[in-house]
C-alpha angles and dihedrals in degrees: 000000000000091000090051090051091051091050092050091049091049092049091049092050091049091050091049091050091048091051093048091050095049111128094006113169090001098097138050137066141278089288104045142009106228140140100233142055127219131234108223108225091203095065102007092237128133121242136168090240143341092268090056088050093049093047091053096043094047090057096056114124095229109068090206090063094053116104144144130238119244103222096216092055093068110113104162133051132181120223111236091211104050100012093234116156113217146146118292111282140136097247125047110252091218111038098018098231121148103252091200131011086213112044129175115193091195097053095032085232129157130185131162094194101084092169085089090073096232120196137165117241111207092199094051090040092220140079120269133192132224102066128294092244091058096056139058130194114243107212096205097044086039095217143091116268133179113275087240087072096051107123085352107088140068109256118227114182111252089349093161094049091079140077125274105261090223108042097015095227115146107260106201097075099019116134090216122096114264131213124212110213125216090256091056097251118126138220140159114288092230090052090049090052091048090053090052092053087055091051091247108146102165130090108258089221106046101010093232118144114269091206134047099266097176094109090050092052091048090051091051091048091054091049091050092048091050094051116096118218115226126202123219 
């Protein structure tokens, strides 16, 4: 009898897991794989995610109508499987599916692709990707940086709470990879790479070299010293 009870419990658990996993990684948008959409409280419209909302709203013809969604303001989500609108939660109140394998109640954030290594940083107040063990929070810069930069970077107060000096997108909650320059200023990695292809090797903010140029200067010094000056 006890063995039968254990088998029934195991079967029930398997069925629950199967139901919660239904549709995993099959729904979402270009930004996230998730099994729900959000209702934006600012305009009462439905979007796959806040980035989709912000992209649409930023392209409106009337500048007065443009706005961004504050992630924590989201109160309602719509299940992508059964189309039930409900309060923010991990599991759908109607069909029971898991609307996001990763779910943050604070950020109202869902994502089925957990290979990103999502984690919530209490100091930043938002979710990050890349794995909690690979990042630390710099108190002065007030942002999460790679552990390779711990005690190995120039601190600039609130350096991430600024706009990329190349594309002017706000850096702090950008989903693009960010580069911390030697001077401590920050910019998008792709913008940094674009600068390098244009032979621009100085920080756009403070004009300091973004690379160690000492060998280059020494080479130039040797060339200058080896050049004879002729009079005419």
